[in-house]
Amino acid sequence: MAGYVTSLLLLAAVVAAAAVLAWRRRHAVVAGRGSASLRAIEFAPLGPRDRLVLAECEGRRYLLAQGPQGVTLLDRLFENGTPLAAGEGGVAR
């Protein structure tokens, strides 16, 4: 009987570990990982909870501000590898 309970507990632990790993893998799109077309290139802290992020998506680069209220697009820096002129970022101000 004790061997049966031990086997059952071990099986439950394995199933729980597999569920945790599956959940982490599904939610693991972290900066610089997970997608070849989307990556964070560089971070610069602005304060204890705010930072600037230079991100690249499909060859285009974006300057983002990230904080407790969310993420704000500040400017598009490059389009198809060509720098945009000042004010051509297309961001509503």
PDB file of N, CA and C in Angstrom:
ATOM      1  N   MET A   1       0.828  -1.199   0.000  1.00  0.00           N
ATOM      2  CA  MET A   1       0.000   0.000   0.000  1.00  0.00           C
ATOM      3  C   MET A   1       0.867   1.256   0.000  1.00  0.00           C
ATOM      4  N   ALA A   2       1.946   1.262   0.790  1.00  0.00           N
ATOM      5  CA  ALA A   2       2.822   2.433   0.860  1.00  0.00           C
ATOM      6  C   ALA A   2       3.501   2.684  -0.489  1.00  0.00           C
ATOM      7  N   GLY A   3       3.871   1.598  -1.186  1.00  0.00           N
ATOM      8  CA  GLY A   3       4.488   1.746  -2.511  1.00  0.00           C
ATOM      9  C   GLY A   3       3.520   2.341  -3.520  1.00  0.00           C
ATOM     10  N   TYR A   4       2.253   1.976  -3.401  1.00  0.00           N
ATOM     11  CA  TYR A   4       1.212   2.505  -4.288  1.00  0.00           C
ATOM     12  C   TYR A   4       1.041   4.017  -4.076  1.00  0.00           C
ATOM     13  N   VAL A   5       1.002   4.444  -2.822  1.00  0.00           N
ATOM     14  CA  VAL A   5       0.838   5.865  -2.497  1.00  0.00           C
ATOM     15  C   VAL A   5       2.057   6.650  -2.968  1.00  0.00           C
ATOM     16  N   THR A   6       3.249   6.098  -2.760  1.00  0.00           N
ATOM     17  CA  THR A   6       4.472   6.768  -3.204  1.00  0.00           C
ATOM     18  C   THR A   6       4.480   6.925  -4.717  1.00  0.00           C
ATOM     19  N   SER A   7       4.097   5.885  -5.431  1.00  0.00           N
ATOM     20  CA  SER A   7       4.036   5.948  -6.895  1.00  0.00           C
ATOM     21  C   SER A   7       3.016   6.975  -7.365  1.00  0.00           C
ATOM     22  N   LEU A   8       1.893   7.021  -6.695  1.00  0.00           N
ATOM     23  CA  LEU A   8       0.846   7.984  -7.050  1.00  0.00           C
ATOM     24  C   LEU A   8       1.311   9.419  -6.805  1.00  0.00           C
ATOM     25  N   LEU A   9       1.995   9.656  -5.682  1.00  0.00           N
ATOM     26  CA  LEU A   9       2.522  10.996  -5.396  1.00  0.00           C
ATOM     27  C   LEU A   9       3.603  11.391  -6.399  1.00  0.00           C
ATOM     28  N   LEU A  10       4.456  10.451  -6.758  1.00  0.00           N
ATOM     29  CA  LEU A  10       5.501  10.726  -7.745  1.00  0.00           C
ATOM     30  C   LEU A  10       4.892  11.060  -9.105  1.00  0.00           C
ATOM     31  N   LEU A  11       3.878  10.317  -9.498  1.00  0.00           N
ATOM     32  CA  LEU A  11       3.191  10.591 -10.760  1.00  0.00           C
ATOM     33  C   LEU A  11       2.526  11.964 -10.746  1.00  0.00           C
ATOM     34  N   ALA A  12       1.905  12.322  -9.625  1.00  0.00           N
ATOM     35  CA  ALA A  12       1.271  13.640  -9.508  1.00  0.00           C
ATOM     36  C   ALA A  12       2.313  14.752  -9.601  1.00  0.00           C
ATOM     37  N   ALA A  13       3.490  14.552  -9.001  1.00  0.00           N
ATOM     38  CA  ALA A  13       4.553  15.556  -9.068  1.00  0.00           C
ATOM     39  C   ALA A  13       5.060  15.717 -10.494  1.00  0.00           C
ATOM     40  N   VAL A  14       5.196  14.618 -11.220  1.00  0.00           N
ATOM     41  CA  VAL A  14       5.656  14.679 -12.613  1.00  0.00           C
ATOM     42  C   VAL A  14       4.634  15.405 -13.479  1.00  0.00           C
ATOM     43  N   VAL A  15       3.368  15.111 -13.293  1.00  0.00           N
ATOM     44  CA  VAL A  15       2.315  15.783 -14.071  1.00  0.00           C
ATOM     45  C   VAL A  15       2.283  17.274 -13.748  1.00  0.00           C
ATOM     46  N   ALA A  16       2.430  17.631 -12.478  1.00  0.00           N
ATOM     47  CA  ALA A  16       2.436  19.052 -12.092  1.00  0.00           C
ATOM     48  C   ALA A  16       3.644  19.768 -12.686  1.00  0.00           C
ATOM     49  N   ALA A  17       4.807  19.130 -12.653  1.00  0.00           N
ATOM     50  CA  ALA A  17       6.011  19.739 -13.239  1.00  0.00           C
ATOM     51  C   ALA A  17       5.850  19.935 -14.739  1.00  0.00           C
ATOM     52  N   ALA A  18       5.263  18.962 -15.419  1.00  0.00           N
ATOM     53  CA  ALA A  18       5.039  19.089 -16.862  1.00  0.00           C
ATOM     54  C   ALA A  18       4.065  20.224 -17.165  1.00  0.00           C
ATOM     55  N   ALA A  19       3.035  20.377 -16.337  1.00  0.00           N
ATOM     56  CA  ALA A  19       2.076  21.462 -16.545  1.00  0.00           C
ATOM     57  C   ALA A  19       2.735  22.819 -16.343  1.00  0.00           C
ATOM     58  N   VAL A  20       3.582  22.942 -15.320  1.00  0.00           N
ATOM     59  CA  VAL A  20       4.284  24.204 -15.073  1.00  0.00           C
ATOM     60  C   VAL A  20       5.223  24.518 -16.225  1.00  0.00           C
ATOM     61  N   LEU A  21       5.975  23.546 -16.705  1.00  0.00           N
ATOM     62  CA  LEU A  21       6.890  23.771 -17.833  1.00  0.00           C
ATOM     63  C   LEU A  21       6.134  24.160 -19.100  1.00  0.00           C
ATOM     64  N   ALA A  22       5.002  23.524 -19.344  1.00  0.00           N
ATOM     65  CA  ALA A  22       4.201  23.872 -20.527  1.00  0.00           C
ATOM     66  C   ALA A  22       3.681  25.298 -20.426  1.00  0.00           C
ATOM     67  N   TRP A  23       3.223  25.701 -19.245  1.00  0.00           N
ATOM     68  CA  TRP A  23       2.722  27.059 -19.058  1.00  0.00           C
ATOM     69  C   TRP A  23       3.847  28.072 -19.251  1.00  0.00           C
ATOM     70  N   ARG A  24       5.023  27.799 -18.661  1.00  0.00           N
ATOM     71  CA  ARG A  24       6.159  28.723 -18.794  1.00  0.00           C
ATOM     72  C   ARG A  24       6.622  28.829 -20.242  1.00  0.00           C
ATOM     73  N   ARG A  25       6.612  27.725 -20.964  1.00  0.00           N
ATOM     74  CA  ARG A  25       7.039  27.751 -22.362  1.00  0.00           C
ATOM     75  C   ARG A  25       6.069  28.576 -23.206  1.00  0.00           C
ATOM     76  N   ARG A  26       4.787  28.456 -22.931  1.00  0.00           N
ATOM     77  CA  ARG A  26       3.780  29.208 -23.695  1.00  0.00           C
ATOM     78  C   ARG A  26       3.880  30.704 -23.413  1.00  0.00           C
ATOM     79  N   HIS A  27       4.252  31.098 -22.204  1.00  0.00           N
ATOM     80  CA  HIS A  27       4.321  32.492 -21.807  1.00  0.00           C
ATOM     81  C   HIS A  27       5.744  33.019 -21.759  1.00  0.00           C
ATOM     82  N   ALA A  28       6.672  32.397 -22.470  1.00  0.00           N
ATOM     83  CA  ALA A  28       8.089  32.745 -22.362  1.00  0.00           C
ATOM     84  C   ALA A  28       8.587  33.605 -23.511  1.00  0.00           C
ATOM     85  N   VAL A  29       7.751  34.430 -24.111  1.00  0.00           N
ATOM     86  CA  VAL A  29       8.239  35.342 -25.138  1.00  0.00           C
ATOM     87  C   VAL A  29       8.825  36.541 -24.421  1.00  0.00           C
ATOM     88  N   VAL A  30      10.086  36.399 -24.089  1.00  0.00           N
ATOM     89  CA  VAL A  30      10.820  37.414 -23.349  1.00  0.00           C
ATOM     90  C   VAL A  30      11.701  38.162 -24.328  1.00  0.00           C
ATOM     91  N   ALA A  31      12.058  39.408 -23.985  1.00  0.00           N
ATOM     92  CA  ALA A  31      12.878  40.223 -24.859  1.00  0.00           C
ATOM     93  C   ALA A  31      14.097  39.459 -25.326  1.00  0.00           C
ATOM     94  N   GLY A  32      14.288  39.453 -26.641  1.00  0.00           N
ATOM     95  CA  GLY A  32      15.453  38.812 -27.207  1.00  0.00           C
ATOM     96  C   GLY A  32      15.304  37.313 -27.396  1.00  0.00           C
ATOM     97  N   ARG A  33      14.215  36.732 -26.966  1.00  0.00           N
ATOM     98  CA  ARG A  33      14.004  35.301 -27.102  1.00  0.00           C
ATOM     99  C   ARG A  33      12.637  35.029 -27.698  1.00  0.00           C
ATOM    100  N   GLY A  34      12.472  33.849 -28.241  1.00  0.00           N
ATOM    101  CA  GLY A  34      11.155  33.394 -28.628  1.00  0.00           C
ATOM    102  C   GLY A  34      10.766  33.671 -30.061  1.00  0.00           C
ATOM    103  N   SER A  35      11.096  34.808 -30.605  1.00  0.00           N
ATOM    104  CA  SER A  35      10.670  35.138 -31.959  1.00  0.00           C
ATOM    105  C   SER A  35      11.806  35.811 -32.707  1.00  0.00           C
ATOM    106  N   ALA A  36      12.116  35.298 -33.875  1.00  0.00           N
ATOM    107  CA  ALA A  36      13.204  35.879 -34.662  1.00  0.00           C
ATOM    108  C   ALA A  36      12.798  37.224 -35.260  1.00  0.00           C
ATOM    109  N   SER A  37      11.501  37.472 -35.432  1.00  0.00           N
ATOM    110  CA  SER A  37      11.067  38.726 -36.044  1.00  0.00           C
ATOM    111  C   SER A  37      10.811  39.831 -35.025  1.00  0.00           C
ATOM    112  N   LEU A  38      10.820  39.509 -33.733  1.00  0.00           N
ATOM    113  CA  LEU A  38      10.586  40.510 -32.694  1.00  0.00           C
ATOM    114  C   LEU A  38      11.640  40.346 -31.615  1.00  0.00           C
ATOM    115  N   ARG A  39      12.373  41.440 -31.342  1.00  0.00           N
ATOM    116  CA  ARG A  39      13.381  41.363 -30.285  1.00  0.00           C
ATOM    117  C   ARG A  39      13.639  42.737 -29.707  1.00  0.00           C
ATOM    118  N   ALA A  40      14.009  42.752 -28.445  1.00  0.00           N
ATOM    119  CA  ALA A  40      14.410  43.982 -27.765  1.00  0.00           C
ATOM    120  C   ALA A  40      15.922  44.098 -27.928  1.00  0.00           C
ATOM    121  N   ILE A  41      16.372  45.217 -28.475  1.00  0.00           N
ATOM    122  CA  ILE A  41      17.786  45.400 -28.757  1.00  0.00           C
ATOM    123  C   ILE A  41      18.519  45.970 -27.553  1.00  0.00           C
ATOM    124  N   GLU A  42      17.919  46.964 -26.908  1.00  0.00           N
ATOM    125  CA  GLU A  42      18.584  47.619 -25.793  1.00  0.00           C
ATOM    126  C   GLU A  42      17.560  48.235 -24.843  1.00  0.00           C
ATOM    127  N   PHE A  43      17.954  48.332 -23.569  1.00  0.00           N
ATOM    128  CA  PHE A  43      17.118  48.940 -22.531  1.00  0.00           C
ATOM    129  C   PHE A  43      17.902  50.068 -21.868  1.00  0.00           C
ATOM    130  N   ALA A  44      17.203  51.120 -21.445  1.00  0.00           N
ATOM    131  CA  ALA A  44      17.824  52.211 -20.687  1.00  0.00           C
ATOM    132  C   ALA A  44      16.858  52.605 -19.578  1.00  0.00           C
ATOM    133  N   PRO A  45      17.274  52.480 -18.320  1.00  0.00           N
ATOM    134  CA  PRO A  45      16.372  52.826 -17.220  1.00  0.00           C
ATOM    135  C   PRO A  45      16.111  54.327 -17.145  1.00  0.00           C
ATOM    136  N   LEU A  46      14.868  54.686 -16.867  1.00  0.00           N
ATOM    137  CA  LEU A  46      14.472  56.079 -16.678  1.00  0.00           C
ATOM    138  C   LEU A  46      14.150  56.369 -15.223  1.00  0.00           C
ATOM    139  N   GLY A  47      13.892  55.336 -14.476  1.00  0.00           N
ATOM    140  CA  GLY A  47      13.541  55.456 -13.065  1.00  0.00           C
ATOM    141  C   GLY A  47      13.379  54.070 -12.495  1.00  0.00           C
ATOM    142  N   PRO A  48      12.860  53.970 -11.277  1.00  0.00           N
ATOM    143  CA  PRO A  48      12.745  52.650 -10.657  1.00  0.00           C
ATOM    144  C   PRO A  48      11.798  51.698 -11.387  1.00  0.00           C
ATOM    145  N   ARG A  49      10.800  52.228 -12.082  1.00  0.00           N
ATOM    146  CA  ARG A  49       9.827  51.356 -12.761  1.00  0.00           C
ATOM    147  C   ARG A  49       9.629  51.712 -14.230  1.00  0.00           C
ATOM    148  N   ASP A  50      10.406  52.649 -14.749  1.00  0.00           N
ATOM    149  CA  ASP A  50      10.264  53.094 -16.137  1.00  0.00           C
ATOM    150  C   ASP A  50      11.560  52.858 -16.902  1.00  0.00           C
ATOM    151  N   ARG A  51      11.433  52.574 -18.205  1.00  0.00           N
ATOM    152  CA  ARG A  51      12.628  52.415 -19.026  1.00  0.00           C
ATOM    153  C   ARG A  51      12.312  52.661 -20.492  1.00  0.00           C
ATOM    154  N   LEU A  52      13.368  53.005 -21.228  1.00  0.00           N
ATOM    155  CA  LEU A  52      13.293  53.107 -22.676  1.00  0.00           C
ATOM    156  C   LEU A  52      13.677  51.761 -23.258  1.00  0.00           C
ATOM    157  N   VAL A  53      13.022  51.386 -24.341  1.00  0.00           N
ATOM    158  CA  VAL A  53      13.314  50.126 -24.998  1.00  0.00           C
ATOM    159  C   VAL A  53      13.491  50.395 -26.484  1.00  0.00           C
ATOM    160  N   LEU A  54      14.598  49.939 -27.035  1.00  0.00           N
ATOM    161  CA  LEU A  54      14.795  49.954 -28.478  1.00  0.00           C
ATOM    162  C   LEU A  54      14.447  48.557 -28.964  1.00  0.00           C
ATOM    163  N   ALA A  55      13.364  48.448 -29.726  1.00  0.00           N
ATOM    164  CA  ALA A  55      12.864  47.152 -30.179  1.00  0.00           C
ATOM    165  C   ALA A  55      12.920  47.076 -31.693  1.00  0.00           C
ATOM    166  N   GLU A  56      13.048  45.848 -32.199  1.00  0.00           N
ATOM    167  CA  GLU A  56      13.066  45.631 -33.641  1.00  0.00           C
ATOM    168  C   GLU A  56      12.018  44.588 -33.987  1.00  0.00           C
ATOM    169  N   CYS A  57      11.233  44.887 -35.011  1.00  0.00           N
ATOM    170  CA  CYS A  57      10.205  43.968 -35.480  1.00  0.00           C
ATOM    171  C   CYS A  57      10.221  43.977 -37.002  1.00  0.00           C
ATOM    172  N   GLU A  58      10.520  42.822 -37.584  1.00  0.00           N
ATOM    173  CA  GLU A  58      10.540  42.658 -39.038  1.00  0.00           C
ATOM    174  C   GLU A  58      11.388  43.720 -39.725  1.00  0.00           C
ATOM    175  N   GLY A  59      12.568  43.995 -39.177  1.00  0.00           N
ATOM    176  CA  GLY A  59      13.498  44.935 -39.796  1.00  0.00           C
ATOM    177  C   GLY A  59      13.260  46.395 -39.452  1.00  0.00           C
ATOM    178  N   ARG A  60      12.214  46.691 -38.736  1.00  0.00           N
ATOM    179  CA  ARG A  60      11.923  48.071 -38.345  1.00  0.00           C
ATOM    180  C   ARG A  60      12.256  48.255 -36.871  1.00  0.00           C
ATOM    181  N   ARG A  61      12.792  49.408 -36.528  1.00  0.00           N
ATOM    182  CA  ARG A  61      13.155  49.689 -35.140  1.00  0.00           C
ATOM    183  C   ARG A  61      12.223  50.737 -34.546  1.00  0.00           C
ATOM    184  N   TYR A  62      11.901  50.536 -33.278  1.00  0.00           N
ATOM    185  CA  TYR A  62      10.966  51.399 -32.575  1.00  0.00           C
ATOM    186  C   TYR A  62      11.548  51.790 -31.225  1.00  0.00           C
ATOM    187  N   LEU A  63      11.353  53.053 -30.831  1.00  0.00           N
ATOM    188  CA  LEU A  63      11.731  53.520 -29.512  1.00  0.00           C
ATOM    189  C   LEU A  63      10.470  53.535 -28.658  1.00  0.00           C
ATOM    190  N   LEU A  64      10.481  52.769 -27.571  1.00  0.00           N
ATOM    191  CA  LEU A  64       9.312  52.607 -26.717  1.00  0.00           C
ATOM    192  C   LEU A  64       9.620  53.077 -25.307  1.00  0.00           C
ATOM    193  N   ALA A  65       8.603  53.565 -24.614  1.00  0.00           N
ATOM    194  CA  ALA A  65       8.703  53.867 -23.188  1.00  0.00           C
ATOM    195  C   ALA A  65       7.837  52.840 -22.471  1.00  0.00           C
ATOM    196  N   GLN A  66       8.418  52.184 -21.460  1.00  0.00           N
ATOM    197  CA  GLN A  66       7.703  51.166 -20.714  1.00  0.00           C
ATOM    198  C   GLN A  66       7.631  51.576 -19.255  1.00  0.00           C
ATOM    199  N   GLY A  67       6.439  51.499 -18.677  1.00  0.00           N
ATOM    200  CA  GLY A  67       6.248  51.858 -17.279  1.00  0.00           C
ATOM    201  C   GLY A  67       5.036  51.161 -16.703  1.00  0.00           C
ATOM    202  N   PRO A  68       4.645  51.526 -15.492  1.00  0.00           N
ATOM    203  CA  PRO A  68       3.501  50.870 -14.841  1.00  0.00           C
ATOM    204  C   PRO A  68       2.191  51.031 -15.614  1.00  0.00           C
ATOM    205  N   GLN A  69       2.048  52.111 -16.380  1.00  0.00           N
ATOM    206  CA  GLN A  69       0.813  52.332 -17.131  1.00  0.00           C
ATOM    207  C   GLN A  69       0.793  51.574 -18.454  1.00  0.00           C
ATOM    208  N   GLY A  70       1.924  50.999 -18.860  1.00  0.00           N
ATOM    209  CA  GLY A  70       1.971  50.254 -20.110  1.00  0.00           C
ATOM    210  C   GLY A  70       3.142  50.678 -20.965  1.00  0.00           C
ATOM    211  N   VAL A  71       2.992  50.466 -22.268  1.00  0.00           N
ATOM    212  CA  VAL A  71       4.043  50.762 -23.244  1.00  0.00           C
ATOM    213  C   VAL A  71       3.540  51.837 -24.196  1.00  0.00           C
ATOM    214  N   THR A  72       4.407  52.832 -24.474  1.00  0.00           N
ATOM    215  CA  THR A  72       4.065  53.923 -25.380  1.00  0.00           C
ATOM    216  C   THR A  72       5.087  53.977 -26.510  1.00  0.00           C
ATOM    217  N   LEU A  73       4.612  54.061 -27.740  1.00  0.00           N
ATOM    218  CA  LEU A  73       5.491  54.219 -28.886  1.00  0.00           C
ATOM    219  C   LEU A  73       5.937  55.676 -28.959  1.00  0.00           C
ATOM    220  N   LEU A  74       7.244  55.889 -28.852  1.00  0.00           N
ATOM    221  CA  LEU A  74       7.774  57.248 -28.923  1.00  0.00           C
ATOM    222  C   LEU A  74       8.127  57.630 -30.352  1.00  0.00           C
ATOM    223  N   ASP A  75       8.750  56.705 -31.092  1.00  0.00           N
ATOM    224  CA  ASP A  75       9.135  57.015 -32.470  1.00  0.00           C
ATOM    225  C   ASP A  75       9.525  55.747 -33.203  1.00  0.00           C
ATOM    226  N   ARG A  76       9.335  55.759 -34.537  1.00  0.00           N
ATOM    227  CA  ARG A  76       9.876  54.717 -35.400  1.00  0.00           C
ATOM    228  C   ARG A  76      11.214  55.232 -35.883  1.00  0.00           C
ATOM    229  N   LEU A  77      12.278  54.489 -35.658  1.00  0.00           N
ATOM    230  CA  LEU A  77      13.606  54.979 -35.967  1.00  0.00           C
ATOM    231  C   LEU A  77      14.098  54.561 -37.339  1.00  0.00           C
ATOM    232  N   PHE A  78      13.711  53.386 -37.788  1.00  0.00           N
ATOM    233  CA  PHE A  78      14.167  52.890 -39.074  1.00  0.00           C
ATOM    234  C   PHE A  78      13.006  52.203 -39.773  1.00  0.00           C
ATOM    235  N   GLU A  79      12.990  52.315 -41.077  1.00  0.00           N
ATOM    236  CA  GLU A  79      12.015  51.584 -41.863  1.00  0.00           C
ATOM    237  C   GLU A  79      12.761  50.897 -42.993  1.00  0.00           C
ATOM    238  N   ASN A  80      12.717  49.587 -43.028  1.00  0.00           N
ATOM    239  CA  ASN A  80      13.429  48.790 -44.025  1.00  0.00           C
ATOM    240  C   ASN A  80      14.918  49.108 -44.046  1.00  0.00           C
ATOM    241  N   GLY A  81      15.507  49.364 -42.887  1.00  0.00           N
ATOM    242  CA  GLY A  81      16.932  49.600 -42.787  1.00  0.00           C
ATOM    243  C   GLY A  81      17.353  51.017 -43.101  1.00  0.00           C
ATOM    244  N   THR A  82      16.431  51.895 -43.525  1.00  0.00           N
ATOM    245  CA  THR A  82      16.753  53.266 -43.855  1.00  0.00           C
ATOM    246  C   THR A  82      16.287  54.197 -42.739  1.00  0.00           C
ATOM    247  N   PRO A  83      17.181  55.064 -42.226  1.00  0.00           N
ATOM    248  CA  PRO A  83      16.745  55.988 -41.172  1.00  0.00           C
ATOM    249  C   PRO A  83      15.668  56.938 -41.683  1.00  0.00           C
ATOM    250  N   LEU A  84      14.683  57.179 -40.851  1.00  0.00           N
ATOM    251  CA  LEU A  84      13.655  58.150 -41.170  1.00  0.00           C
ATOM    252  C   LEU A  84      14.140  59.535 -40.801  1.00  0.00           C
ATOM    253  N   ALA A  85      13.716  60.534 -41.542  1.00  0.00           N
ATOM    254  CA  ALA A  85      14.065  61.915 -41.202  1.00  0.00           C
ATOM    255  C   ALA A  85      13.295  62.336 -39.964  1.00  0.00           C
ATOM    256  N   ALA A  86      13.796  63.327 -39.260  1.00  0.00           N
ATOM    257  CA  ALA A  86      13.143  63.796 -38.042  1.00  0.00           C
ATOM    258  C   ALA A  86      11.693  64.172 -38.337  1.00  0.00           C
ATOM    259  N   GLY A  87      10.784  63.708 -37.507  1.00  0.00           N
ATOM    260  CA  GLY A  87       9.373  64.033 -37.677  1.00  0.00           C
ATOM    261  C   GLY A  87       8.636  63.102 -38.610  1.00  0.00           C
ATOM    262  N   GLU A  88       9.318  62.175 -39.273  1.00  0.00           N
ATOM    263  CA  GLU A  88       8.662  61.251 -40.186  1.00  0.00           C
ATOM    264  C   GLU A  88       8.312  59.935 -39.527  1.00  0.00           C
ATOM    265  N   GLY A  89       8.396  59.874 -38.224  1.00  0.00           N
ATOM    266  CA  GLY A  89       8.146  58.632 -37.515  1.00  0.00           C
ATOM    267  C   GLY A  89       6.710  58.163 -37.594  1.00  0.00           C
ATOM    268  N   GLY A  90       5.802  59.046 -37.923  1.00  0.00           N
ATOM    269  CA  GLY A  90       4.409  58.656 -38.059  1.00  0.00           C
ATOM    270  C   GLY A  90       3.712  58.453 -36.737  1.00  0.00           C
ATOM    271  N   VAL A  91       4.284  58.968 -35.663  1.00  0.00           N
ATOM    272  CA  VAL A  91       3.699  58.798 -34.345  1.00  0.00           C
ATOM    273  C   VAL A  91       2.846  60.024 -34.018  1.00  0.00           C
ATOM    274  N   ALA A  92       1.612  59.777 -33.616  1.00  0.00           N
ATOM    275  CA  ALA A  92       0.732  60.886 -33.240  1.00  0.00           C
ATOM    276  C   ALA A  92       1.261  61.516 -31.968  1.00  0.00           C
ATOM    277  N   ARG A  93       1.339  62.824 -31.929  1.00  0.00           N
ATOM    278  CA  ARG A  93       1.857  63.510 -30.752  1.00  0.00           C
ATOM    279  C   ARG A  93       0.759  64.293 -30.085  1.00  0.00           C
TER     280      ARG A  93
END
